[in-house]
């Protein structure tokens, strides 16, 4: 049982209890370095789980994206298309490579990359004679993008896809694992993700030789020599054996975590979806979102309050909630970057940013804690409607 003063977090880590056995093994065998049997096993187990030929464990999802761009050959002066509605880590590696990001709007059915906007961007790039070196498509909050349409478009222009599935491990699209469609797929094990190693990421692909090169680059690109010799620019991106052990224990309970977060979503949906102005992030037909975060939109005209006012009310009750990601094309860091909206009349990512709220969604969220969140939202919305009764 919780008390009113206990803080409710957005998405705290949830350990299974088996992590210590792997950690103790790493210490007992003195495999503490960024290599070792747990790293090897975690790579094989994760690759098998998502249906990829191979995987490379790295220090973060950001590092995985950077390595994917390097493997594709992105260099200074190139362009890379990227979802706009996402965390900045999706696009920062484009800048690391000296390339230019071009941002693509979302579409309403998934909140992810709009195939229509992507088509327009690719057509313009082809006419200009400079196609992007890659497209980074993000699976936001656990929901897969329309991968059939996006892959078809990119294949028709021979542009490789990097699937940023940092938030969608455990999600499915038409029977296939989210993150398994592109040339490279990326997962994150940050502290707030559905499974966590405290910090870490994974690059997956069917390109086994490419991932061997990724491991080489991630270990400072050290050449095969008795002395320290380096012919290429490398990075310190490998995951430690200790963290990989934590990841193995976390992967064992991934399905439990998905089911728990989907149950959290279902309780929110049942309690709040009837309120005026509230709509939850949709789940595309023939997909399964891991519901990493439960996210809703609040339309002021119907609800009588703004998303900002609801966020303030939750904050006053010591409840952590967040706005939806601020679109990258609006970020000062990317001022002047090219951007393609969903349509001439609809800018989906900006609307979602203005109206979206991410609710506490942890897999350990207790029902009485969730009820505190629900009651706060109901009271905030219903106070503008004196003739309604709070249910």
Coordinates of C-alpha atoms in Angstrom, one line a residue:
X1 CA 0.0 0.0 0.0
X2 CA 1.3 3.5 -0.9
X3 CA 0.8 6.8 0.8
X4 CA -0.3 10.1 -0.8
X5 CA 3.2 11.5 -0.4
X6 CA 5.0 8.6 -2.1
X7 CA 6.4 9.6 -5.5
X8 CA 5.0 7.8 -8.5
X9 CA 7.7 7.5 -11.2
X10 CA 7.1 7.5 -15.0
X11 CA 9.0 4.3 -15.8
X12 CA 11.3 3.0 -13.1
X13 CA 13.6 0.0 -13.5
X14 CA 12.1 -3.4 -12.5
X15 CA 14.6 -6.1 -11.5
X16 CA 13.6 -9.7 -11.7
X17 CA 15.7 -10.9 -8.7
X18 CA 17.9 -13.2 -10.9
X19 CA 20.3 -10.5 -11.9
X20 CA 22.6 -11.1 -8.9
X21 CA 23.4 -14.6 -9.9
X22 CA 24.8 -13.3 -13.2
X23 CA 26.6 -10.5 -11.5
X24 CA 28.2 -12.8 -8.9
X25 CA 29.3 -15.1 -11.7
X26 CA 31.0 -12.2 -13.5
X27 CA 32.8 -11.3 -10.2
X28 CA 33.7 -14.9 -9.4
X29 CA 35.3 -15.4 -12.8
X30 CA 36.8 -11.9 -12.8
X31 CA 35.1 -11.1 -16.2
X32 CA 34.5 -7.4 -15.4
X33 CA 35.8 -5.9 -18.7
X34 CA 33.8 -4.9 -21.7
X35 CA 33.9 -8.4 -23.1
X36 CA 33.2 -11.9 -21.7
X37 CA 30.8 -14.8 -21.7
X38 CA 27.8 -12.9 -20.6
X39 CA 28.3 -10.4 -23.4
X40 CA 28.5 -13.2 -25.9
X41 CA 25.5 -15.0 -24.4
X42 CA 23.4 -11.8 -24.2
X43 CA 24.0 -11.1 -27.9
X44 CA 23.0 -14.6 -29.0
X45 CA 19.9 -14.6 -26.7
X46 CA 18.7 -11.2 -27.9
X47 CA 19.3 -12.0 -31.5
X48 CA 17.4 -15.2 -31.2
X49 CA 14.5 -13.5 -29.4
X50 CA 14.0 -10.9 -32.1
X51 CA 14.7 -13.3 -35.0
X52 CA 18.0 -11.6 -36.2
X53 CA 21.1 -13.4 -37.4
X54 CA 23.4 -11.6 -35.0
X55 CA 23.7 -8.8 -32.4
X56 CA 26.4 -6.6 -30.9
X57 CA 26.0 -5.3 -27.4
X58 CA 27.1 -1.7 -26.9
X59 CA 27.1 1.0 -24.3
X60 CA 23.8 2.7 -25.4
X61 CA 21.2 2.8 -28.0
X62 CA 22.8 6.0 -29.3
X63 CA 26.1 4.2 -29.8
X64 CA 24.2 1.5 -31.7
X65 CA 22.7 4.1 -34.1
X66 CA 26.1 5.8 -34.6
X67 CA 27.7 2.4 -35.5
X68 CA 24.9 1.6 -37.9
X69 CA 25.4 4.9 -39.7
X70 CA 29.1 4.3 -39.8
X71 CA 28.6 0.8 -41.3
X72 CA 26.3 2.2 -43.9
X73 CA 29.0 4.7 -44.8
X74 CA 27.3 8.0 -43.8
X75 CA 29.9 10.8 -44.0
X76 CA 30.1 14.6 -44.0
X77 CA 27.8 16.2 -46.4
X78 CA 25.4 13.3 -46.6
X79 CA 21.8 13.5 -45.6
X80 CA 19.8 11.1 -43.4
X81 CA 16.0 11.1 -43.0
X82 CA 14.8 10.7 -39.4
X83 CA 11.5 10.6 -37.6
X84 CA 10.8 14.0 -36.0
X85 CA 8.7 12.9 -33.1
X86 CA 11.4 11.2 -31.0
X87 CA 14.1 11.7 -28.4
X88 CA 17.2 13.6 -29.6
X89 CA 19.3 10.5 -29.3
X90 CA 17.7 9.2 -32.6
X91 CA 19.3 12.1 -34.5
X92 CA 22.4 13.1 -32.7
X93 CA 24.5 10.4 -34.3
X94 CA 23.7 11.9 -37.7
X95 CA 25.5 15.0 -36.5
X96 CA 28.4 12.9 -35.1
X97 CA 28.9 11.7 -38.7
X98 CA 28.9 15.3 -40.1
X99 CA 25.7 14.5 -42.0
X100 CA 22.5 16.6 -42.3
X101 CA 19.2 15.3 -40.8
X102 CA 16.0 15.7 -42.7
X103 CA 13.0 15.3 -40.4
X104 CA 9.8 13.4 -41.3
X105 CA 6.5 14.0 -39.6
X106 CA 4.3 11.4 -37.9
X107 CA 0.9 10.0 -39.1
X108 CA -2.2 9.6 -36.9
X109 CA -2.6 5.8 -36.9
X110 CA 0.8 5.0 -35.2
X111 CA 2.2 8.4 -34.3
X112 CA 5.3 7.2 -36.1
X113 CA 6.9 8.2 -39.4
X114 CA 4.4 9.1 -42.1
X115 CA 4.8 7.1 -45.2
X116 CA 3.2 10.0 -47.2
X117 CA 5.7 12.5 -45.9
X118 CA 8.6 10.0 -46.4
X119 CA 7.4 9.5 -50.0
X120 CA 7.4 13.2 -50.7
X121 CA 10.9 13.6 -49.2
X122 CA 12.3 10.7 -51.2
X123 CA 10.7 12.1 -54.4
X124 CA 12.3 15.5 -53.8
X125 CA 15.7 14.0 -53.0
X126 CA 15.6 11.9 -56.2
X127 CA 14.8 15.0 -58.3
X128 CA 17.6 16.9 -56.6
X129 CA 20.0 14.0 -57.4
X130 CA 20.9 13.4 -53.7
X131 CA 19.1 10.5 -52.0
X132 CA 19.7 10.1 -48.3
X133 CA 22.3 7.6 -47.2
X134 CA 19.8 6.1 -44.7
X135 CA 16.4 6.5 -43.1
X136 CA 16.1 6.2 -39.3
X137 CA 12.5 5.2 -38.4
X138 CA 11.5 5.3 -34.8
X139 CA 9.0 3.0 -33.1
X140 CA 7.6 5.5 -30.6
X141 CA 6.5 4.5 -27.0
X142 CA 6.4 0.8 -28.1
X143 CA 4.3 1.1 -31.2
X144 CA 5.7 -0.1 -34.5
X145 CA 5.6 2.2 -37.5
X146 CA 4.0 1.2 -40.7
X147 CA 7.0 -0.9 -41.7
X148 CA 5.5 -2.5 -44.8
X149 CA 4.9 0.9 -46.4
X150 CA 8.2 2.4 -45.2
X151 CA 10.3 -0.6 -46.2
X152 CA 8.7 -0.7 -49.6
X153 CA 9.4 3.0 -50.2
X154 CA 13.0 2.8 -49.1
X155 CA 13.6 -0.4 -51.1
X156 CA 12.3 1.3 -54.2
X157 CA 14.9 4.0 -53.9
X158 CA 17.6 1.6 -52.6
X159 CA 18.0 3.5 -49.3
X160 CA 18.8 1.4 -46.2
X161 CA 16.6 1.6 -43.1
X162 CA 17.8 1.8 -39.5
X163 CA 15.0 0.8 -37.2
X164 CA 15.2 2.7 -33.9
X165 CA 13.4 0.2 -31.6
X166 CA 14.9 1.6 -28.4
X167 CA 11.4 1.9 -26.9
X168 CA 9.8 -1.1 -28.6
X169 CA 11.6 -4.3 -27.5
X170 CA 8.9 -6.9 -27.1
X171 CA 6.6 -5.3 -29.6
X172 CA 5.4 -7.1 -32.7
X173 CA 4.4 -6.1 -36.3
X174 CA 2.5 -8.7 -38.3
X175 CA 4.1 -11.5 -36.4
X176 CA 7.7 -10.1 -36.5
X177 CA 9.6 -8.5 -33.8
X178 CA 9.9 -4.7 -33.8
X179 CA 13.4 -3.8 -34.7
X180 CA 13.9 -6.7 -37.1
X181 CA 12.9 -5.1 -40.4
X182 CA 15.6 -2.6 -41.3
X183 CA 19.2 -3.2 -42.4
X184 CA 20.0 -2.6 -38.7
X185 CA 17.8 -2.6 -35.6
X186 CA 18.6 -0.8 -32.4
X187 CA 17.4 -1.4 -28.8
X188 CA 18.1 0.5 -25.6
X189 CA 18.5 -0.9 -22.1
X190 CA 18.5 2.5 -20.3
X191 CA 17.2 2.6 -16.8
X192 CA 13.7 3.6 -17.9
X193 CA 13.2 1.0 -20.7
X194 CA 11.1 -2.1 -20.5
X195 CA 14.2 -4.1 -19.6
X196 CA 17.2 -2.4 -18.2
X197 CA 21.0 -3.0 -17.8
X198 CA 21.2 0.5 -16.2
X199 CA 22.8 1.7 -19.4
X200 CA 23.4 -0.2 -22.6
X201 CA 22.1 -1.0 -26.1
X202 CA 22.1 -3.6 -28.8
X203 CA 22.6 -3.4 -32.6
X204 CA 21.0 -6.3 -34.5
X205 CA 21.1 -7.3 -38.1
X206 CA 21.1 -10.2 -40.5
X207 CA 24.4 -8.8 -41.8
X208 CA 26.8 -10.9 -39.6
X209 CA 29.9 -9.5 -41.2
X210 CA 28.6 -6.0 -40.7
X211 CA 28.2 -6.7 -37.0
X212 CA 31.7 -8.1 -36.7
X213 CA 32.9 -4.7 -38.1
X214 CA 30.6 -3.0 -35.5
X215 CA 32.4 -4.9 -32.7
X216 CA 35.7 -3.8 -34.1
X217 CA 34.7 -0.2 -34.3
X218 CA 33.2 -0.3 -30.8
X219 CA 36.5 -1.5 -29.3
X220 CA 38.6 1.5 -30.5
X221 CA 39.2 -0.2 -33.9
X222 CA 42.2 -2.0 -32.7
X223 CA 44.0 -3.8 -35.5
X224 CA 45.2 -7.4 -35.1
X225 CA 48.7 -6.8 -33.9
X226 CA 50.8 -7.7 -30.9
X227 CA 51.2 -3.9 -30.2
X228 CA 48.4 -1.3 -30.2
X229 CA 47.8 -0.3 -33.8
X230 CA 44.9 1.6 -35.2
X231 CA 44.2 2.2 -38.9
X232 CA 40.6 3.5 -38.5
X233 CA 38.7 5.8 -36.1
X234 CA 37.1 3.7 -33.4
X235 CA 34.9 4.2 -30.3
X236 CA 34.7 3.0 -26.7
X237 CA 31.2 1.6 -27.1
X238 CA 31.3 -2.0 -25.9
X239 CA 29.0 -3.3 -23.0
X240 CA 30.6 -4.7 -19.9
X241 CA 30.2 -8.3 -18.9
X242 CA 28.5 -7.3 -15.7
X243 CA 25.8 -5.3 -17.4
X244 CA 25.4 -8.0 -20.0
X245 CA 24.6 -10.4 -17.1
X246 CA 21.9 -8.0 -15.9
X247 CA 20.6 -7.9 -19.4
X248 CA 20.3 -11.7 -19.6
X249 CA 18.2 -11.9 -16.4
X250 CA 16.1 -9.0 -17.7
X251 CA 15.5 -10.7 -21.1
X252 CA 14.2 -13.8 -19.3
X253 CA 11.2 -11.8 -18.0
X254 CA 10.6 -9.6 -21.0
X255 CA 7.2 -11.1 -21.8
X256 CA 6.1 -10.6 -18.2
X257 CA 7.1 -7.0 -18.4
X258 CA 5.2 -6.5 -21.7
X259 CA 2.1 -8.1 -20.2
X260 CA 2.3 -6.0 -17.1
X261 CA 2.6 -2.7 -19.1
X262 CA -0.2 -3.7 -21.3
X263 CA -2.3 -4.3 -18.2
X264 CA -1.4 -0.8 -17.0
X265 CA -2.6 0.6 -20.3
X266 CA -5.8 -1.3 -20.1
X267 CA -6.7 0.0 -16.7
X268 CA -6.0 3.6 -17.8
X269 CA -8.0 3.0 -21.0
X270 CA -11.0 1.6 -19.1
X271 CA -11.0 4.4 -16.5
X272 CA -10.3 7.4 -18.7
X273 CA -11.2 6.8 -22.4
X274 CA -14.8 7.9 -21.8
X275 CA -13.8 11.4 -20.6
X276 CA -14.3 14.2 -23.2
X277 CA -11.3 15.1 -25.2
X278 CA -9.1 12.2 -24.1
X279 CA -7.8 9.7 -26.7
X280 CA -5.0 7.1 -26.1
X281 CA -2.2 6.3 -28.5
X282 CA -3.6 3.9 -31.0
X283 CA -2.4 0.3 -31.7
X284 CA -2.2 -0.5 -35.3
X285 CA -4.1 -3.6 -36.5
X286 CA -1.9 -6.7 -36.6
X287 CA 0.6 -5.2 -34.2
X288 CA 1.3 -5.6 -30.5
X289 CA 2.7 -2.6 -28.7
X290 CA 4.7 -3.3 -25.6
X291 CA 3.0 -0.1 -24.2
X292 CA 6.3 1.0 -22.8
X293 CA 4.6 4.2 -21.9
X294 CA 0.8 4.8 -21.8
X295 CA 0.3 8.1 -23.7
X296 CA -2.9 10.0 -24.2
X297 CA -3.9 13.3 -25.9
X298 CA -6.1 15.9 -24.4
X299 CA -8.1 18.2 -26.6
X300 CA -8.7 21.5 -24.7
X301 CA -12.0 22.3 -26.6
X302 CA -13.6 19.1 -25.5
X303 CA -11.9 18.6 -22.1
X304 CA -12.0 22.2 -20.9
X305 CA -8.4 22.0 -19.7
X306 CA -5.0 21.8 -21.4
X307 CA -2.5 19.0 -21.3
X308 CA -0.2 21.4 -19.4
X309 CA -2.8 22.0 -16.7
X310 CA -3.2 18.2 -16.2
X311 CA 0.6 17.8 -16.0
X312 CA 0.7 20.5 -13.4
X313 CA -2.0 18.8 -11.3
X314 CA -0.1 15.5 -11.5
X315 CA 3.1 17.2 -10.4
X316 CA 1.4 18.8 -7.4
X317 CA 0.5 15.3 -6.2
X318 CA 4.1 14.0 -6.6
X319 CA 3.3 12.1 -9.7
X320 CA 5.9 12.1 -12.5
X321 CA 4.3 12.6 -16.0
X322 CA 5.8 14.1 -19.1
X323 CA 4.8 15.8 -22.3
X324 CA 5.2 13.9 -25.5
X325 CA 8.6 14.3 -27.1
X326 CA 9.2 17.8 -28.6
X327 CA 9.6 17.2 -32.3
X328 CA 13.2 17.5 -33.4
X329 CA 12.4 19.9 -36.2
X330 CA 11.4 22.4 -33.4
X331 CA 14.6 21.9 -31.4
X332 CA 17.1 24.8 -31.4
X333 CA 19.9 22.2 -32.0
X334 CA 18.4 21.5 -35.5
X335 CA 17.3 25.0 -36.4
X336 CA 17.1 25.2 -40.2
X337 CA 16.8 21.5 -40.8
X338 CA 14.5 20.4 -43.6
X339 CA 11.1 19.0 -42.5
X340 CA 8.3 17.2 -44.3
X341 CA 4.8 17.4 -42.6
X342 CA 2.3 14.6 -42.9
X343 CA 0.2 16.7 -45.3
X344 CA -0.3 20.4 -46.3
X345 CA -3.1 20.6 -43.8
X346 CA -1.9 18.4 -41.0
X347 CA 1.3 18.6 -38.8
X348 CA 0.8 15.6 -36.7
X349 CA 4.0 15.7 -34.5
X350 CA 3.4 19.3 -33.4
X351 CA -0.2 18.5 -32.5
X352 CA 0.8 15.5 -30.4
X353 CA 3.5 17.6 -28.7
X354 CA 0.9 20.2 -27.7
X355 CA -1.7 17.7 -26.5
X356 CA 0.1 14.6 -25.4
X357 CA 0.8 13.3 -21.9
X358 CA 2.9 10.3 -20.9
X359 CA 1.5 8.7 -17.8
X360 CA 3.3 6.5 -15.2
X361 CA 3.6 3.1 -16.8
X362 CA 6.1 1.0 -14.9
X363 CA 5.6 -2.7 -14.8
X364 CA 5.7 -2.5 -10.9
X365 CA 3.0 0.2 -10.8
X366 CA 0.6 -0.8 -8.0
X367 CA -3.2 -0.4 -8.7
X368 CA -3.6 2.0 -5.8
X369 CA -0.8 4.2 -7.3
X370 CA -2.4 4.0 -10.7
X371 CA -5.7 5.0 -9.1
X372 CA -4.1 8.2 -7.7
X373 CA -3.1 9.1 -11.3
X374 CA -6.6 8.3 -12.6
X375 CA -8.4 10.2 -9.8
X376 CA -6.2 13.3 -10.4
X377 CA -6.9 13.3 -14.1
X378 CA -10.6 12.8 -13.6
X379 CA -10.9 15.6 -11.1
X380 CA -8.9 18.0 -13.3
X381 CA -11.0 17.3 -16.3
X382 CA -14.4 17.1 -14.6
X383 CA -14.0 20.2 -12.6
X384 CA -14.8 22.2 -15.7
X385 CA -18.1 20.3 -16.1
X386 CA -20.2 20.9 -13.0
X387 CA -23.1 18.8 -14.2
X388 CA -21.0 15.7 -14.6
X389 CA -20.3 13.1 -11.9
X390 CA -16.8 11.8 -11.4
X391 CA -17.0 8.0 -11.7

